[in-house]
GROMACS .gro file of C-alpha atoms in nm:
model
  285
    1VAL     CA    1   7.428  10.093  -2.651
    2LEU     CA    2   7.175   9.818  -2.588
    3GLU     CA    3   6.853   9.840  -2.385
    4GLY     CA    4   6.826   9.560  -2.131
    5GLN     CA    5   6.812   9.460  -1.764
    6PHE     CA    6   7.057   9.643  -1.543
    7GLN     CA    7   7.229   9.431  -1.279
    8ASP     CA    8   7.426   9.582  -0.992
    9MET     CA    9   7.678   9.326  -0.862
   10ILE     CA   10   7.894   9.351  -0.554
   11LEU     CA   11   8.189   9.131  -0.466
   12ILE     CA   12   8.180   8.965  -0.123
   13GLU     CA   13   8.396   8.710   0.052
   14GLY     CA   14   8.228   8.391   0.167
   15ASP     CA   15   8.339   8.095   0.378
   16VAL     CA   16   8.211   7.743   0.312
   17GLU     CA   17   8.043   7.595   0.619
   18PRO     CA   18   7.826   7.287   0.679
   19ILE     CA   19   7.450   7.348   0.665
   20ASN     CA   20   7.387   7.151   0.983
   21LEU     CA   21   7.658   7.196   1.243
   22VAL     CA   22   7.585   7.046   1.586
   23LEU     CA   23   7.768   7.169   1.895
   24VAL     CA   24   7.883   6.909   2.146
   25ASN     CA   25   7.845   7.058   2.494
   26THR     CA   26   7.924   6.925   2.838
   27GLN     CA   27   7.623   6.868   3.061
   28GLU     CA   28   7.825   6.837   3.381
   29GLY     CA   29   8.147   7.021   3.461
   30GLY     CA   30   8.472   6.838   3.532
   31SER     CA   31   8.830   6.777   3.427
   32VAL     CA   32   8.925   6.556   3.133
   33LYS     CA   33   9.013   6.209   3.259
   34GLU     CA   34   9.024   6.015   2.932
   35ILE     CA   35   9.006   6.093   2.558
   36PHE     CA   36   8.857   5.822   2.337
   37ILE     CA   37   8.878   5.964   1.985
   38GLU     CA   38   9.068   6.204   1.760
   39ASP     CA   39   8.962   6.515   1.575
   40GLY     CA   40   8.865   6.508   1.208
   41ILE     CA   41   8.708   6.162   1.184
   42PHE     CA   42   8.353   6.041   1.127
   43VAL     CA   43   8.169   5.944   1.448
   44GLU     CA   44   7.842   5.760   1.501
   45LYS     CA   45   7.573   5.891   1.732
   46GLY     CA   46   7.647   5.788   2.091
   47THR     CA   47   8.022   5.744   2.036
   48PRO     CA   48   8.214   5.830   2.359
   49LEU     CA   49   8.435   6.135   2.312
   50ILE     CA   50   8.580   6.222   2.652
   51GLN     CA   51   8.537   6.108   3.012
   52LEU     CA   52   8.518   6.389   3.265
   53SER     CA   53   8.601   6.353   3.633
   54ASN     CA   54   8.419   6.546   3.907
   55PRO     CA   55   8.464   6.374   4.248
   56ASN     CA   56   8.254   6.629   4.439
   57ALA     CA   57   7.956   6.598   4.204
   58THR     CA   58   7.989   6.218   4.197
   59LEU     CA   59   7.999   6.199   4.579
   60ASN     CA   60   7.696   6.428   4.601
   61TYR     CA   61   7.503   6.207   4.358
   62LEU     CA   62   7.601   5.893   4.549
   63ASN     CA   63   7.485   6.046   4.878
   64GLN     CA   64   7.152   6.139   4.719
   65GLU     CA   65   7.123   5.788   4.579
   66THR     CA   66   7.187   5.632   4.922
   67ALA     CA   67   6.928   5.857   5.090
   68ILE     CA   68   6.665   5.778   4.825
   69ILE     CA   69   6.729   5.403   4.849
   70GLU     CA   70   6.683   5.420   5.228
   71GLN     CA   71   6.353   5.605   5.185
   72ILE     CA   72   6.237   5.350   4.928
   73ASN     CA   73   6.321   5.065   5.169
   74GLN     CA   74   6.130   5.236   5.450
   75LEU     CA   75   5.825   5.282   5.231
   76ARG     CA   76   5.839   4.920   5.117
   77ASN     CA   77   5.863   4.803   5.480
   78LEU     CA   78   5.562   5.022   5.567
   79LYS     CA   79   5.374   4.869   5.274
   80LEU     CA   80   5.457   4.517   5.395
   81SER     CA   81   5.347   4.611   5.748
   82LEU     CA   82   5.012   4.742   5.621
   83GLU     CA   83   4.955   4.427   5.418
   84LYS     CA   84   5.046   4.211   5.718
   85ASP     CA   85   4.806   4.401   5.947
   86GLN     CA   86   4.531   4.360   5.688
   87ARG     CA   87   4.592   3.983   5.673
   88ASN     CA   88   4.579   3.963   6.053
   89LEU     CA   89   4.244   4.145   6.053
   90ASP     CA   90   4.111   3.915   5.783
   91GLU     CA   91   4.221   3.611   5.985
   92SER     CA   92   4.059   3.752   6.299
   93LEU     CA   93   3.734   3.802   6.106
   94ILE     CA   94   3.745   3.441   5.984
   95ASP     CA   95   3.801   3.315   6.339
   96SER     CA   96   3.516   3.531   6.467
   97GLU     CA   97   3.281   3.400   6.196
   98ASN     CA   98   3.374   3.042   6.289
   99ARG     CA   99   3.302   3.107   6.658
  100LEU     CA  100   2.976   3.279   6.563
  101ALA     CA  101   2.869   2.982   6.353
  102GLU     CA  102   2.952   2.741   6.638
  103THR     CA  103   2.769   2.957   6.893
  104LYS     CA  104   2.472   2.986   6.658
  105ARG     CA  105   2.440   2.606   6.637
  106ARG     CA  106   2.450   2.578   7.018
  107TYR     CA  107   2.194   2.858   7.047
  108LYS     CA  108   1.954   2.689   6.807
  109THR     CA  109   1.993   2.353   6.981
  110ASP     CA  110   1.949   2.499   7.329
  111SER     CA  111   1.646   2.699   7.210
  112VAL     CA  112   1.473   2.373   7.118
  113LEU     CA  113   1.582   2.205   7.441
  114TYR     CA  114   1.470   2.502   7.651
  115SER     CA  115   1.130   2.505   7.482
  116LYS     CA  116   1.094   2.143   7.593
  117ASP     CA  117   1.216   2.217   7.945
  118VAL     CA  118   1.522   1.996   7.897
  119ILE     CA  119   1.779   2.259   8.005
  120ALA     CA  120   1.769   2.526   8.268
  121LYS     CA  121   1.683   2.885   8.183
  122ASN     CA  122   2.022   3.011   8.303
  123ASP     CA  123   2.202   2.781   8.056
  124TYR     CA  124   1.977   2.901   7.775
  125VAL     CA  125   2.034   3.268   7.865
  126ASP     CA  126   2.412   3.213   7.874
  127VAL     CA  127   2.408   3.063   7.524
  128ARG     CA  128   2.180   3.338   7.395
  129GLU     CA  129   2.406   3.613   7.532
  130ALA     CA  130   2.714   3.437   7.400
  131TYR     CA  131   2.553   3.424   7.056
  132LYS     CA  132   2.467   3.796   7.071
  133TYR     CA  133   2.823   3.875   7.184
  134GLU     CA  134   2.977   3.681   6.893
  135GLN     CA  135   2.739   3.858   6.653
  136ASP     CA  136   2.842   4.203   6.779
  137LYS     CA  137   3.208   4.106   6.775
  138ARG     CA  138   3.184   3.974   6.418
  139ASN     CA  139   3.003   4.289   6.300
  140LEU     CA  140   3.265   4.513   6.462
  141LEU     CA  141   3.552   4.315   6.310
  142ASN     CA  142   3.382   4.322   5.971
  143SER     CA  143   3.350   4.702   5.987
  144ASN     CA  144   3.714   4.732   6.089
  145VAL     CA  145   3.822   4.506   5.804
  146ILE     CA  146   3.626   4.709   5.548
  147LYS     CA  147   3.754   5.043   5.679
  148SER     CA  148   4.112   4.916   5.713
  149SER     CA  149   4.105   4.769   5.364
  150LYS     CA  150   3.985   5.099   5.216
  151ASP     CA  151   4.241   5.305   5.409
  152ASN     CA  152   4.522   5.064   5.325
  153ARG     CA  153   4.441   5.072   4.954
  154ILE     CA  154   4.467   5.453   4.956
  155GLN     CA  155   4.788   5.449   5.161
  156ILE     CA  156   4.949   5.172   4.954
  157ARG     CA  157   4.862   5.360   4.634
  158GLN     CA  158   5.031   5.671   4.777
  159ILE     CA  159   5.332   5.462   4.880
  160ASN     CA  160   5.358   5.313   4.531
  161ASN     CA  161   5.340   5.661   4.377
  162SER     CA  162   5.614   5.783   4.612
  163ILE     CA  163   5.832   5.482   4.527
  164ASP     CA  164   5.781   5.542   4.153
  165LEU     CA  165   5.879   5.908   4.196
  166MET     CA  166   6.190   5.815   4.394
  167GLU     CA  167   6.288   5.553   4.137
  168ARG     CA  168   6.259   5.819   3.865
  169ASN     CA  169   6.482   6.043   4.077
  170LEU     CA  170   6.730   5.754   4.099
  171SER     CA  171   6.725   5.725   3.720
  172LEU     CA  172   6.794   6.098   3.691
  173ILE     CA  173   7.086   6.065   3.932
  174HIS     CA  174   7.229   5.777   3.726
  175GLU     CA  175   7.184   5.986   3.411
  176ASN     CA  176   7.364   6.279   3.574
  177ILE     CA  177   7.656   6.052   3.666
  178GLU     CA  178   7.662   5.920   3.309
  179LYS     CA  179   7.668   6.280   3.177
  180LEU     CA  180   8.033   6.295   3.283
  181LEU     CA  181   8.088   6.074   2.977
  182VAL     CA  182   8.051   6.311   2.679
  183ARG     CA  183   7.906   6.134   2.374
  184ALA     CA  184   7.841   6.239   2.015
  185PRO     CA  185   7.476   6.361   1.997
  186VAL     CA  186   7.454   6.291   1.621
  187SER     CA  187   7.648   6.108   1.350
  188GLY     CA  188   7.885   6.317   1.142
  189MET     CA  189   8.236   6.456   1.096
  190LEU     CA  190   8.402   6.564   1.421
  191SER     CA  191   8.581   6.900   1.425
  192SER     CA  192   8.716   7.162   1.667
  193PHE     CA  193   8.792   6.879   1.911
  194ASP     CA  194   9.119   6.934   2.097
  195PRO     CA  195   9.083   6.841   2.467
  196VAL     CA  196   9.383   6.783   2.691
  197ILE     CA  197   9.406   6.545   2.986
  198GLY     CA  198   9.343   6.745   3.301
  199GLU     CA  199   9.173   7.033   3.120
  200SER     CA  200   8.867   7.163   3.303
  201TYR     CA  201   8.531   7.221   3.142
  202GLY     CA  202   8.231   7.392   3.294
  203PRO     CA  203   7.868   7.288   3.245
  204ASN     CA  204   7.727   7.360   2.896
  205GLN     CA  205   8.072   7.431   2.753
  206THR     CA  206   8.138   7.342   2.389
  207VAL     CA  207   8.404   7.075   2.340
  208ALA     CA  208   8.355   6.993   1.971
  209LYS     CA  209   8.147   7.043   1.659
  210ILE     CA  210   7.990   6.776   1.437
  211ASP     CA  211   7.908   6.827   1.070
  212THR     CA  212   7.609   6.608   0.983
  213GLN     CA  213   7.722   6.618   0.616
  214THR     CA  214   7.385   6.711   0.477
  215GLY     CA  215   7.532   6.985   0.255
  216PHE     CA  216   7.724   7.312   0.251
  217LYS     CA  217   7.633   7.676   0.286
  218ILE     CA  218   7.835   7.992   0.228
  219MET     CA  219   7.840   8.266   0.488
  220GLY     CA  220   7.929   8.601   0.332
  221GLN     CA  221   8.017   8.939   0.479
  222VAL     CA  222   7.838   9.238   0.319
  223ASP     CA  223   7.897   9.609   0.377
  224GLU     CA  224   7.622   9.771   0.586
  225TYR     CA  225   7.549  10.009   0.296
  226TYR     CA  226   7.361   9.724   0.122
  227LEU     CA  227   7.155   9.616   0.426
  228SER     CA  228   6.831   9.755   0.283
  229THR     CA  229   6.883   9.607  -0.064
  230VAL     CA  230   6.999   9.251   0.006
  231LYS     CA  231   6.693   9.024   0.023
  232GLN     CA  232   6.621   8.656   0.063
  233GLY     CA  233   6.605   8.479  -0.275
  234GLN     CA  234   6.856   8.703  -0.453
  235LEU     CA  235   7.095   8.523  -0.686
  236ALA     CA  236   7.474   8.509  -0.665
  237ARG     CA  237   7.755   8.316  -0.832
  238PHE     CA  238   8.122   8.241  -0.805
  239SER     CA  239   8.382   8.101  -1.041
  240LEU     CA  240   8.532   7.759  -0.976
  241ASN     CA  241   8.769   7.581  -1.214
  242GLY     CA  242   8.648   7.792  -1.504
  243SER     CA  243   8.276   7.735  -1.435
  244LEU     CA  244   8.018   7.965  -1.281
  245ILE     CA  245   7.840   7.813  -0.981
  246ASN     CA  246   7.496   7.956  -0.901
  247LEU     CA  247   7.393   8.047  -0.546
  248LYS     CA  248   7.095   8.211  -0.382
  249VAL     CA  249   7.049   8.406  -0.062
  250THR     CA  250   6.855   8.196   0.192
  251LYS     CA  251   6.898   8.410   0.501
  252VAL     CA  252   6.994   8.768   0.583
  253LEU     CA  253   7.127   8.831   0.933
  254PRO     CA  254   7.063   9.203   0.997
  255GLU     CA  255   7.299   9.240   1.293
  256VAL     CA  256   7.583   9.475   1.194
  257VAL     CA  257   7.928   9.398   1.335
  258ASN     CA  258   8.229   9.606   1.234
  259ARG     CA  259   8.013   9.779   0.971
  260ARG     CA  260   7.924   9.448   0.806
  261PHE     CA  261   7.634   9.203   0.820
  262GLU     CA  262   7.613   8.836   0.725
  263VAL     CA  263   7.420   8.660   0.454
  264GLN     CA  264   7.372   8.286   0.409
  265LEU     CA  265   7.386   8.147   0.058
  266GLU     CA  266   7.314   7.794  -0.062
  267PHE     CA  267   7.388   7.614  -0.387
  268VAL     CA  268   7.114   7.622  -0.648
  269ASP     CA  269   7.242   7.313  -0.832
  270GLU     CA  270   7.454   7.017  -0.733
  271ILE     CA  271   7.747   7.101  -0.505
  272PRO     CA  272   8.086   7.065  -0.682
  273GLU     CA  273   8.309   6.794  -0.536
  274SER     CA  274   8.602   7.034  -0.503
  275VAL     CA  275   8.415   7.251  -0.251
  276ALA     CA  276   8.536   7.189   0.104
  277ILE     CA  277   8.458   7.321   0.451
  278GLY     CA  278   8.664   7.628   0.539
  279GLN     CA  279   8.723   7.724   0.176
  280ASN     CA  280   8.716   8.100   0.107
  281LEU     CA  281   8.531   8.213  -0.208
  282GLN     CA  282   8.489   8.539  -0.398
  283VAL     CA  283   8.114   8.562  -0.456
  284ARG     CA  284   7.940   8.808  -0.691
  285LEU     CA  285   7.607   8.901  -0.534
   0.00000   0.00000   0.00000
């Protein structure tokens, strides 16, 4: 009998799975119209997988697009109309200032002539009143131009903001239409991909899985009796081709299903080349 460290080992079954497994989900529902790729091959991010068809959703998006484009055109026409009205006011102010300048010259000339009794008083009064009228008219037009310019700037800014918002809505509509084309969200090995032409998928339904090939993990099933004793960081090992491969517990999932709970184990050292996804291993924990 030797005195030493006592180790209690239990035998569990574990399945080899990829560490990072990405689900490929549909974003819009529809039926499979075209399949671009086969299961079990490496795909790059953005690779088209399947084309879905949803005529009702497409028609709805097109109707929304048409309505938004019409609203954008109306707002742009209103913007052009405001700018045109502002130019007309500016031109009217220029004309008024020209008439005022001309009337002012006549008024100054007639003032000198009237002081020398060259012209009649009635003619001088007419010129003086005309000059005062052109002054008042110019001042009124100038006030209108300033107020109109300020109001138009505010309104045009609001129109531009509305157009920007509608154009973003158009972009979202185009993106929603493009969502009928299901693409690979990441690069990796495609699996669980078996669509059939005409098969229907709902929104947010999984159509495939992609292994990013960043490593493997082992998911083991442990009897609920050991739930309180299995901890993160515990060591484990399994035998492969006559060698012992070291593992450690990286995650304990406490949910008990069918009197068992799951643990996640990862390789301590380099992963053996003979280990493959789906492989079943006898692990000593």
